[in-house]
mmCIF file of N, CA and C in Angstrom:
data_model
loop_
_atom_site.group_PDB
_atom_site.id
_atom_site.type_symbol
_atom_site.label_atom_id
_atom_site.label_comp_id
_atom_site.label_asym_id
_atom_site.label_seq_id
_atom_site.Cartn_x
_atom_site.Cartn_y
_atom_site.Cartn_z
ATOM 1 N N ILE A 4 -5.662 16.960 -9.583
ATOM 2 C CA ILE A 4 -4.264 16.725 -9.803
ATOM 3 C C ILE A 4 -3.559 17.932 -10.303
ATOM 4 N N PRO A 5 -2.819 18.512 -9.342
ATOM 5 C CA PRO A 5 -2.071 19.755 -9.891
ATOM 6 C C PRO A 5 -1.150 19.564 -11.199
ATOM 7 N N ILE A 6 -0.889 20.525 -11.848
ATOM 8 C CA ILE A 6 -0.045 20.510 -13.074
ATOM 9 C C ILE A 6 1.349 20.066 -12.609
ATOM 10 N N GLY A 7 1.813 19.155 -13.328
ATOM 11 C CA GLY A 7 3.168 18.614 -12.960
ATOM 12 C C GLY A 7 3.144 17.190 -12.216
ATOM 13 N N PHE A 8 1.998 16.962 -11.833
ATOM 14 C CA PHE A 8 1.701 15.594 -10.975
ATOM 15 C C PHE A 8 0.894 14.738 -11.883
ATOM 16 N N ASN A 9 0.919 13.430 -11.508
ATOM 17 C CA ASN A 9 0.146 12.450 -12.244
ATOM 18 C C ASN A 9 -0.817 11.728 -11.380
ATOM 19 N N ASN A 10 -0.858 12.199 -10.054
ATOM 20 C CA ASN A 10 -1.795 11.590 -9.108
ATOM 21 C C ASN A 10 -2.234 12.632 -8.151
ATOM 22 N N ASN A 11 -3.002 12.168 -7.031
ATOM 23 C CA ASN A 11 -3.440 13.051 -6.190
ATOM 24 C C ASN A 11 -3.328 12.454 -4.632
ATOM 25 N N VAL A 12 -3.585 13.203 -3.470
ATOM 26 C CA VAL A 12 -3.494 12.756 -2.294
ATOM 27 C C VAL A 12 -3.972 11.395 -1.999
ATOM 28 N N ILE A 13 -5.373 11.293 -2.390
ATOM 29 C CA ILE A 13 -6.182 10.224 -2.040
ATOM 30 C C ILE A 13 -5.582 8.912 -2.708
ATOM 31 N N TRP A 14 -5.090 9.037 -4.091
ATOM 32 C CA TRP A 14 -4.492 7.990 -4.763
ATOM 33 C C TRP A 14 -3.301 7.523 -4.086
ATOM 34 N N ASN A 15 -2.481 8.420 -3.627
ATOM 35 C CA ASN A 15 -1.199 8.149 -2.864
ATOM 36 C C ASN A 15 -1.521 7.290 -1.712
ATOM 37 N N ILE A 16 -2.469 7.688 -0.898
ATOM 38 C CA ILE A 16 -2.787 6.986 0.295
ATOM 39 C C ILE A 16 -3.292 5.632 -0.046
ATOM 40 N N ALA A 17 -4.207 5.515 -0.977
ATOM 41 C CA ALA A 17 -4.786 4.179 -1.317
ATOM 42 C C ALA A 17 -3.736 3.281 -1.964
ATOM 43 N N GLN A 18 -2.747 3.854 -2.603
ATOM 44 C CA GLN A 18 -1.697 3.154 -3.158
ATOM 45 C C GLN A 18 -0.856 2.502 -2.207
ATOM 46 N N VAL A 19 -0.647 3.153 -1.075
ATOM 47 C CA VAL A 19 0.208 2.619 0.029
ATOM 48 C C VAL A 19 -0.611 1.378 0.558
ATOM 49 N N ILE A 20 -1.874 1.394 0.813
ATOM 50 C CA ILE A 20 -2.714 0.463 1.291
ATOM 51 C C ILE A 20 -2.651 -0.790 0.375
ATOM 52 N N SER A 21 -2.847 -0.563 -0.975
ATOM 53 C CA SER A 21 -2.729 -1.554 -1.799
ATOM 54 C C SER A 21 -1.410 -2.282 -1.879
ATOM 55 N N THR A 22 -0.391 -1.502 -1.938
ATOM 56 C CA THR A 22 0.831 -2.110 -2.126
ATOM 57 C C THR A 22 1.269 -2.953 -0.851
ATOM 58 N N ALA A 23 0.979 -2.587 0.305
ATOM 59 C CA ALA A 23 1.241 -3.259 1.579
ATOM 60 C C ALA A 23 0.568 -4.588 1.475
ATOM 61 N N ASP A 24 -0.753 -4.610 0.953
ATOM 62 C CA ASP A 24 -1.471 -5.734 1.017
ATOM 63 C C ASP A 24 -0.900 -6.691 -0.090
ATOM 64 N N ILE A 25 -0.396 -6.268 -1.131
ATOM 65 C CA ILE A 25 0.109 -6.993 -2.151
ATOM 66 C C ILE A 25 1.454 -7.758 -1.737
ATOM 67 N N LEU A 26 2.349 -7.002 -1.149
ATOM 68 C CA LEU A 26 3.714 -7.348 -0.807
ATOM 69 C C LEU A 26 3.626 -8.274 0.431
ATOM 70 N N ALA A 27 2.808 -7.943 1.430
ATOM 71 C CA ALA A 27 2.731 -8.852 2.560
ATOM 72 C C ALA A 27 1.789 -10.080 2.380
ATOM 73 N N TYR A 28 0.833 -9.941 1.817
ATOM 74 C CA TYR A 28 -0.082 -11.105 1.639
ATOM 75 C C TYR A 28 0.019 -11.980 0.290
ATOM 76 N N LYS A 29 -0.337 -11.128 -0.763
ATOM 77 C CA LYS A 29 -0.397 -11.875 -1.850
ATOM 78 C C LYS A 29 0.982 -12.650 -2.314
ATOM 79 N N LEU A 30 2.189 -11.735 -2.168
ATOM 80 C CA LEU A 30 3.404 -12.474 -2.644
ATOM 81 C C LEU A 30 3.890 -13.466 -1.609
ATOM 82 N N ASN A 31 3.187 -13.694 -0.501
ATOM 83 C CA ASN A 31 3.467 -14.762 0.493
ATOM 84 C C ASN A 31 2.344 -15.939 0.402
ATOM 85 N N ASN A 32 1.377 -15.815 -0.694
ATOM 86 C CA ASN A 32 0.308 -16.736 -0.802
ATOM 87 C C ASN A 32 -0.556 -16.871 0.462
ATOM 88 N N VAL A 33 -0.808 -15.726 1.110
ATOM 89 C CA VAL A 33 -1.629 -15.591 2.242
ATOM 90 C C VAL A 33 -2.827 -14.794 1.842
ATOM 91 N N PRO A 34 -4.116 -15.169 2.246
ATOM 92 C CA PRO A 34 -5.282 -14.457 1.618
ATOM 93 C C PRO A 34 -5.142 -12.842 1.931
ATOM 94 N N MET A 35 -5.419 -12.139 1.034
ATOM 95 C CA MET A 35 -5.231 -10.799 1.104
ATOM 96 C C MET A 35 -6.443 -10.120 2.042
ATOM 97 N N ARG A 36 -6.222 -9.028 2.626
ATOM 98 C CA ARG A 36 -7.301 -8.434 3.525
ATOM 99 C C ARG A 36 -8.254 -7.473 2.589
ATOM 100 N N MET A 37 -7.581 -6.884 1.581
ATOM 101 C CA MET A 37 -8.348 -5.908 0.682
ATOM 102 C C MET A 37 -9.043 -6.528 -0.368
ATOM 103 N N GLU A 38 -10.114 -6.055 -0.873
ATOM 104 C CA GLU A 38 -10.666 -6.554 -1.928
ATOM 105 C C GLU A 38 -9.982 -6.278 -3.356
ATOM 106 N N MET A 39 -10.056 -7.249 -4.351
ATOM 107 C CA MET A 39 -9.403 -7.116 -5.606
ATOM 108 C C MET A 39 -9.836 -5.797 -6.406
ATOM 109 N N ASP A 40 -11.046 -5.356 -6.208
ATOM 110 C CA ASP A 40 -11.461 -4.067 -6.868
ATOM 111 C C ASP A 40 -10.543 -3.051 -6.441
ATOM 112 N N PHE A 41 -10.377 -2.916 -5.051
ATOM 113 C CA PHE A 41 -9.528 -1.775 -4.536
ATOM 114 C C PHE A 41 -8.030 -2.004 -4.873
ATOM 115 N N ILE A 42 -7.630 -3.208 -4.814
ATOM 116 C CA ILE A 42 -6.294 -3.477 -5.280
ATOM 117 C C ILE A 42 -5.999 -3.061 -6.815
ATOM 118 N N ASP A 43 -6.929 -3.544 -7.638
ATOM 119 C CA ASP A 43 -6.715 -3.147 -9.005
ATOM 120 C C ASP A 43 -6.841 -1.656 -9.348
ATOM 121 N N THR A 44 -7.611 -0.927 -8.569
ATOM 122 C CA THR A 44 -7.770 0.391 -8.790
ATOM 123 C C THR A 44 -6.604 1.236 -8.352
ATOM 124 N N TYR A 45 -5.894 0.848 -7.251
ATOM 125 C CA TYR A 45 -4.752 1.594 -6.802
ATOM 126 C C TYR A 45 -3.522 0.952 -6.722
ATOM 127 N N LYS A 46 -3.199 -0.175 -7.414
ATOM 128 C CA LYS A 46 -2.022 -0.857 -7.358
ATOM 129 C C LYS A 46 -0.916 -0.145 -8.438
ATOM 130 N N LYS A 47 0.180 -0.366 -8.257
ATOM 131 C CA LYS A 47 1.235 0.289 -9.063
ATOM 132 C C LYS A 47 0.933 0.273 -10.556
ATOM 133 N N GLY A 48 1.222 1.520 -11.122
ATOM 134 C CA GLY A 48 0.943 1.731 -12.603
ATOM 135 C C GLY A 48 -0.559 2.090 -12.853
ATOM 136 N N THR A 49 -1.314 2.339 -11.775
ATOM 137 C CA THR A 49 -2.466 3.008 -11.936
ATOM 138 C C THR A 49 -2.567 4.512 -11.772
ATOM 139 N N LYS A 50 -3.615 5.235 -12.108
ATOM 140 C CA LYS A 50 -3.825 6.640 -11.974
ATOM 141 C C LYS A 50 -5.118 6.836 -11.529
ATOM 142 N N PRO A 51 -5.238 8.058 -10.786
ATOM 143 C CA PRO A 51 -6.646 8.229 -10.239
ATOM 144 C C PRO A 51 -7.631 8.315 -11.516
ATOM 145 N N LYS A 52 -8.895 7.707 -11.184
ATOM 146 C CA LYS A 52 -9.891 7.463 -12.216
ATOM 147 C C LYS A 52 -11.140 8.499 -12.060
ATOM 148 N N ALA A 53 -11.273 8.799 -10.865
ATOM 149 C CA ALA A 53 -12.599 9.464 -10.622
ATOM 150 C C ALA A 53 -12.431 10.363 -9.301
ATOM 151 N N MET A 54 -13.314 11.293 -9.059
ATOM 152 C CA MET A 54 -13.420 11.955 -7.812
ATOM 153 C C MET A 54 -13.888 10.981 -6.775
ATOM 154 N N VAL A 55 -13.575 11.259 -5.627
ATOM 155 C CA VAL A 55 -14.136 10.424 -4.399
ATOM 156 C C VAL A 55 -14.776 11.338 -3.521
ATOM 157 N N ASP A 56 -15.645 10.608 -2.665
ATOM 158 C CA ASP A 56 -16.427 11.371 -1.667
ATOM 159 C C ASP A 56 -15.867 11.297 -0.347
ATOM 160 N N GLU A 57 -16.392 12.136 0.538
ATOM 161 C CA GLU A 57 -15.834 12.174 1.972
ATOM 162 C C GLU A 57 -16.029 10.662 2.662
ATOM 163 N N LYS A 58 -17.138 9.929 2.205
ATOM 164 C CA LYS A 58 -17.250 8.668 2.756
ATOM 165 C C LYS A 58 -15.970 7.736 2.472
ATOM 166 N N PHE A 59 -15.454 7.815 1.282
ATOM 167 C CA PHE A 59 -14.331 7.127 0.881
ATOM 168 C C PHE A 59 -13.079 7.571 1.561
ATOM 169 N N VAL A 60 -12.937 8.772 1.777
ATOM 170 C CA VAL A 60 -11.810 9.419 2.611
ATOM 171 C C VAL A 60 -11.858 8.820 4.015
ATOM 172 N N ASP A 61 -13.040 8.787 4.585
ATOM 173 C CA ASP A 61 -13.248 8.241 5.824
ATOM 174 C C ASP A 61 -12.943 6.717 5.959
ATOM 175 N N TYR A 62 -13.359 6.017 4.881
ATOM 176 C CA TYR A 62 -12.902 4.550 4.712
ATOM 177 C C TYR A 62 -11.399 4.519 4.782
ATOM 178 N N LEU A 63 -10.808 5.295 3.935
ATOM 179 C CA LEU A 63 -9.229 5.210 3.812
ATOM 180 C C LEU A 63 -8.569 5.303 5.160
ATOM 181 N N LYS A 64 -9.171 6.297 5.934
ATOM 182 C CA LYS A 64 -8.440 6.561 7.255
ATOM 183 C C LYS A 64 -8.735 5.285 8.022
ATOM 184 N N GLU A 65 -9.915 4.723 8.083
ATOM 185 C CA GLU A 65 -10.151 3.430 8.844
ATOM 186 C C GLU A 65 -9.322 2.312 8.382
ATOM 187 N N ILE A 66 -9.112 2.184 7.117
ATOM 188 C CA ILE A 66 -8.371 1.057 6.523
ATOM 189 C C ILE A 66 -6.884 1.219 6.842
ATOM 190 N N LEU A 67 -6.453 2.454 6.906
ATOM 191 C CA LEU A 67 -5.015 2.592 7.341
ATOM 192 C C LEU A 67 -4.593 2.022 8.594
ATOM 193 N N ILE A 68 -5.506 2.454 9.699
ATOM 194 C CA ILE A 68 -5.347 1.838 10.952
ATOM 195 C C ILE A 68 -5.538 0.333 11.076
ATOM 196 N N GLN A 69 -6.632 -0.182 10.450
ATOM 197 C CA GLN A 69 -6.882 -1.631 10.409
ATOM 198 C C GLN A 69 -5.732 -2.270 9.790
ATOM 199 N N GLN A 70 -5.236 -1.849 8.672
ATOM 200 C CA GLN A 70 -4.011 -2.531 8.026
ATOM 201 C C GLN A 70 -2.807 -2.741 9.037
ATOM 202 N N VAL A 71 -2.522 -1.565 9.682
ATOM 203 C CA VAL A 71 -1.479 -1.722 10.556
ATOM 204 C C VAL A 71 -1.620 -2.760 11.708
ATOM 205 N N ASP A 72 -2.795 -2.613 12.331
ATOM 206 C CA ASP A 72 -3.145 -3.550 13.513
ATOM 207 C C ASP A 72 -3.208 -5.021 12.808
ATOM 208 N N GLY A 73 -3.819 -5.072 11.623
ATOM 209 C CA GLY A 73 -3.951 -6.531 11.039
ATOM 210 C C GLY A 73 -2.495 -6.982 10.808
ATOM 211 N N LEU A 74 -1.780 -6.244 10.090
ATOM 212 C CA LEU A 74 -0.191 -6.791 9.768
ATOM 213 C C LEU A 74 0.437 -7.199 11.157
ATOM 214 N N GLU A 75 0.337 -6.352 12.099
ATOM 215 C CA GLU A 75 0.995 -6.685 13.377
ATOM 216 C C GLU A 75 0.363 -8.004 13.881
ATOM 217 N N ALA A 76 -0.877 -8.213 13.927
ATOM 218 C CA ALA A 76 -1.478 -9.355 14.405
ATOM 219 C C ALA A 76 -1.185 -10.530 13.684
ATOM 220 N N ASP A 77 -1.175 -10.411 12.400
ATOM 221 C CA ASP A 77 -0.802 -11.507 11.508
ATOM 222 C C ASP A 77 0.551 -11.860 11.630
ATOM 223 N N TYR A 78 1.432 -11.042 11.747
ATOM 224 C CA TYR A 78 2.853 -11.204 11.920
ATOM 225 C C TYR A 78 3.256 -11.873 13.166
ATOM 226 N N GLU A 79 2.619 -11.498 14.240
ATOM 227 C CA GLU A 79 2.765 -12.054 15.534
ATOM 228 C C GLU A 79 2.014 -13.405 15.615
ATOM 229 N N SER A 80 1.041 -13.646 14.834
ATOM 230 C CA SER A 80 0.503 -15.053 14.715
ATOM 231 C C SER A 80 1.208 -16.060 13.798
ATOM 232 N N ASN A 81 2.293 -15.641 13.147
ATOM 233 C CA ASN A 81 3.255 -16.382 12.233
ATOM 234 C C ASN A 81 2.366 -16.926 11.108
ATOM 235 N N ILE A 82 1.459 -16.142 10.539
ATOM 236 C CA ILE A 82 0.863 -16.601 9.356
ATOM 237 C C ILE A 82 1.667 -16.570 8.065
ATOM 238 N N PHE A 83 2.724 -15.739 8.127
ATOM 239 C CA PHE A 83 3.626 -15.603 6.921
ATOM 240 C C PHE A 83 4.788 -16.589 6.932
ATOM 241 N N PRO A 84 4.911 -17.122 5.757
ATOM 242 C CA PRO A 84 6.123 -18.182 5.828
ATOM 243 C C PRO A 84 7.507 -17.404 6.141
ATOM 244 N N SER A 85 8.454 -18.057 6.495
ATOM 245 C CA SER A 85 9.827 -17.673 6.951
ATOM 246 C C SER A 85 10.500 -16.991 5.660
ATOM 247 N N GLN A 86 10.254 -17.618 4.585
ATOM 248 C CA GLN A 86 10.856 -17.129 3.291
ATOM 249 C C GLN A 86 9.688 -16.990 2.227
ATOM 250 N N MET A 87 9.687 -16.015 1.373
ATOM 251 C CA MET A 87 8.635 -15.826 0.430
ATOM 252 C C MET A 87 8.835 -16.917 -0.574
ATOM 253 N N PRO A 88 7.639 -17.447 -1.114
ATOM 254 C CA PRO A 88 7.614 -18.532 -2.093
ATOM 255 C C PRO A 88 8.624 -18.200 -3.277
ATOM 256 N N THR A 89 8.421 -16.893 -3.739
ATOM 257 C CA THR A 89 9.225 -16.515 -4.722
ATOM 258 C C THR A 89 9.785 -15.096 -4.409
ATOM 259 N N PRO A 90 11.108 -14.941 -4.263
ATOM 260 C CA PRO A 90 11.587 -13.641 -3.941
ATOM 261 C C PRO A 90 11.130 -12.581 -5.014
ATOM 262 N N TYR A 91 11.026 -11.336 -4.467
ATOM 263 C CA TYR A 91 10.453 -10.301 -5.307
ATOM 264 C C TYR A 91 11.340 -9.138 -5.235
ATOM 265 N N THR A 92 11.681 -8.577 -6.562
ATOM 266 C CA THR A 92 12.455 -7.452 -6.645
ATOM 267 C C THR A 92 11.639 -6.178 -7.024
ATOM 268 N N THR A 93 11.712 -5.133 -6.080
ATOM 269 C CA THR A 93 10.714 -3.979 -6.402
ATOM 270 C C THR A 93 11.371 -3.231 -7.583
ATOM 271 N N SER A 94 10.509 -2.249 -7.917
ATOM 272 C CA SER A 94 11.019 -1.391 -9.003
ATOM 273 C C SER A 94 12.196 -0.524 -8.661
ATOM 274 N N SER A 95 12.443 -0.313 -7.370
ATOM 275 C CA SER A 95 13.621 0.513 -6.877
ATOM 276 C C SER A 95 14.612 -0.409 -6.467
ATOM 277 N N ASN A 96 14.630 -1.715 -7.030
ATOM 278 C CA ASN A 96 15.687 -2.651 -6.896
ATOM 279 C C ASN A 96 15.994 -3.219 -5.588
ATOM 280 N N PHE A 97 14.929 -3.234 -4.781
ATOM 281 C CA PHE A 97 15.088 -4.014 -3.400
ATOM 282 C C PHE A 97 14.686 -5.413 -3.622
ATOM 283 N N LYS A 98 15.513 -6.362 -3.283
ATOM 284 C CA LYS A 98 15.151 -7.890 -3.287
ATOM 285 C C LYS A 98 14.569 -8.236 -1.944
ATOM 286 N N LEU A 99 13.309 -8.715 -1.956
ATOM 287 C CA LEU A 99 12.641 -9.008 -0.994
ATOM 288 C C LEU A 99 12.563 -10.614 -0.837
ATOM 289 N N VAL A 100 12.880 -11.102 0.264
ATOM 290 C CA VAL A 100 12.790 -12.687 0.470
ATOM 291 C C VAL A 100 12.118 -13.062 1.563
ATOM 292 N N SER A 101 11.723 -12.206 2.573
ATOM 293 C CA SER A 101 10.955 -12.624 3.864
ATOM 294 C C SER A 101 9.983 -11.435 4.165
ATOM 295 N N ILE A 102 9.086 -11.901 5.156
ATOM 296 C CA ILE A 102 8.247 -10.892 5.597
ATOM 297 C C ILE A 102 8.862 -9.668 6.339
ATOM 298 N N ASP A 103 9.888 -9.916 6.955
ATOM 299 C CA ASP A 103 10.675 -8.867 7.548
ATOM 300 C C ASP A 103 11.159 -7.910 6.558
ATOM 301 N N GLU A 104 11.747 -8.407 5.475
ATOM 302 C CA GLU A 104 12.237 -7.555 4.533
ATOM 303 C C GLU A 104 11.114 -6.665 3.767
ATOM 304 N N VAL A 105 9.947 -7.390 3.696
ATOM 305 C CA VAL A 105 8.608 -6.625 3.197
ATOM 306 C C VAL A 105 8.271 -5.578 4.059
ATOM 307 N N LEU A 106 8.260 -5.748 5.260
ATOM 308 C CA LEU A 106 7.856 -4.803 6.229
ATOM 309 C C LEU A 106 8.824 -3.508 6.297
ATOM 310 N N ILE A 107 10.210 -3.830 6.164
ATOM 311 C CA ILE A 107 11.163 -2.811 6.237
ATOM 312 C C ILE A 107 10.987 -2.109 4.901
ATOM 313 N N PHE A 108 10.850 -2.586 3.721
ATOM 314 C CA PHE A 108 10.665 -2.060 2.517
ATOM 315 C C PHE A 108 9.407 -1.150 2.429
ATOM 316 N N ASN A 109 8.315 -1.542 3.143
ATOM 317 C CA ASN A 109 7.171 -0.901 3.122
ATOM 318 C C ASN A 109 7.194 0.342 3.753
ATOM 319 N N ILE A 110 8.038 0.493 4.795
ATOM 320 C CA ILE A 110 8.331 1.738 5.435
ATOM 321 C C ILE A 110 8.892 2.679 4.524
ATOM 322 N N ASN A 111 9.838 2.168 3.683
ATOM 323 C CA ASN A 111 10.450 3.083 2.588
ATOM 324 C C ASN A 111 9.383 3.507 1.650
ATOM 325 N N HIS A 112 8.524 2.587 1.281
ATOM 326 C CA HIS A 112 7.457 2.949 0.220
ATOM 327 C C HIS A 112 6.544 3.969 0.795
ATOM 328 N N GLU A 113 6.129 3.787 1.981
ATOM 329 C CA GLU A 113 5.303 4.728 2.696
ATOM 330 C C GLU A 113 5.955 6.072 2.766
ATOM 331 N N GLY A 114 7.220 6.158 3.091
ATOM 332 C CA GLY A 114 7.874 7.336 3.206
ATOM 333 C C GLY A 114 7.886 8.103 1.811
ATOM 334 N N MET A 115 8.059 7.402 0.783
ATOM 335 C CA MET A 115 8.119 8.001 -0.592
ATOM 336 C C MET A 115 6.725 8.546 -0.805
ATOM 337 N N HIS A 116 5.713 7.912 -0.629
ATOM 338 C CA HIS A 116 4.286 8.513 -0.742
ATOM 339 C C HIS A 116 4.005 9.600 0.186
ATOM 340 N N TYR A 117 4.603 9.554 1.336
ATOM 341 C CA TYR A 117 4.409 10.674 2.221
ATOM 342 C C TYR A 117 5.030 11.966 1.592
ATOM 343 N N GLY A 118 6.065 11.745 1.051
ATOM 344 C CA GLY A 118 6.820 12.956 0.396
ATOM 345 C C GLY A 118 5.983 13.542 -0.815
ATOM 346 N N ALA A 119 5.316 12.516 -1.581
ATOM 347 C CA ALA A 119 4.425 13.040 -2.605
ATOM 348 C C ALA A 119 3.241 13.715 -2.132
ATOM 349 N N VAL A 120 2.569 13.217 -1.058
ATOM 350 C CA VAL A 120 1.439 13.771 -0.370
ATOM 351 C C VAL A 120 1.890 15.167 0.046
ATOM 352 N N ALA A 121 3.052 15.256 0.834
ATOM 353 C CA ALA A 121 3.548 16.607 1.266
ATOM 354 C C ALA A 121 3.589 17.657 0.132
ATOM 355 N N SER A 122 4.292 17.137 -0.947
ATOM 356 C CA SER A 122 4.353 18.078 -2.321
ATOM 357 C C SER A 122 2.882 18.511 -2.707
ATOM 358 N N LEU A 123 2.008 17.513 -2.788
ATOM 359 C CA LEU A 123 0.573 17.807 -3.233
ATOM 360 C C LEU A 123 -0.171 18.680 -2.528
ATOM 361 N N LEU A 124 0.092 18.533 -1.179
ATOM 362 C CA LEU A 124 -0.665 19.463 -0.260
ATOM 363 C C LEU A 124 -0.289 21.030 -0.329
ATOM 364 N N LYS A 125 0.896 21.285 -0.977
ATOM 365 C CA LYS A 125 1.322 22.592 -1.191
ATOM 366 C C LYS A 125 0.453 23.482 -2.256
ATOM 367 N N PHE A 126 -0.272 22.440 -2.966
ATOM 368 C CA PHE A 126 -0.832 22.960 -4.048
ATOM 369 C C PHE A 126 -2.479 22.974 -3.967
ATOM 370 N N ILE A 127 -2.773 22.550 -2.705
ATOM 371 C CA ILE A 127 -4.291 22.432 -2.552
ATOM 372 C C ILE A 127 -4.759 23.761 -1.699
#
């Protein structure tokens, strides 16, 4: 973790995966795809706890693709309710009331972490 940062590249990527699963699945009362241990380790408010190995990096690469494909398939299969059971307001004050809004917000969230990763890579 470079000086001036509170996380690293791996944490940012894993946090994107964790958040997408929470927003799309958990908040819609649909069974999540990721394990709770992963979610708890990388959800909002966490920080990197330990070094990871190349096997974990490969796992993240695989999960990123699987998550996109899975979300697309689940969206097309209409497994998400038309309206979220309880609207959710993000920490950046976006009010989410439907899966469409979740997916749009998720692009914003991923872009924010992409910027963090780009900044971190300058120090590696």
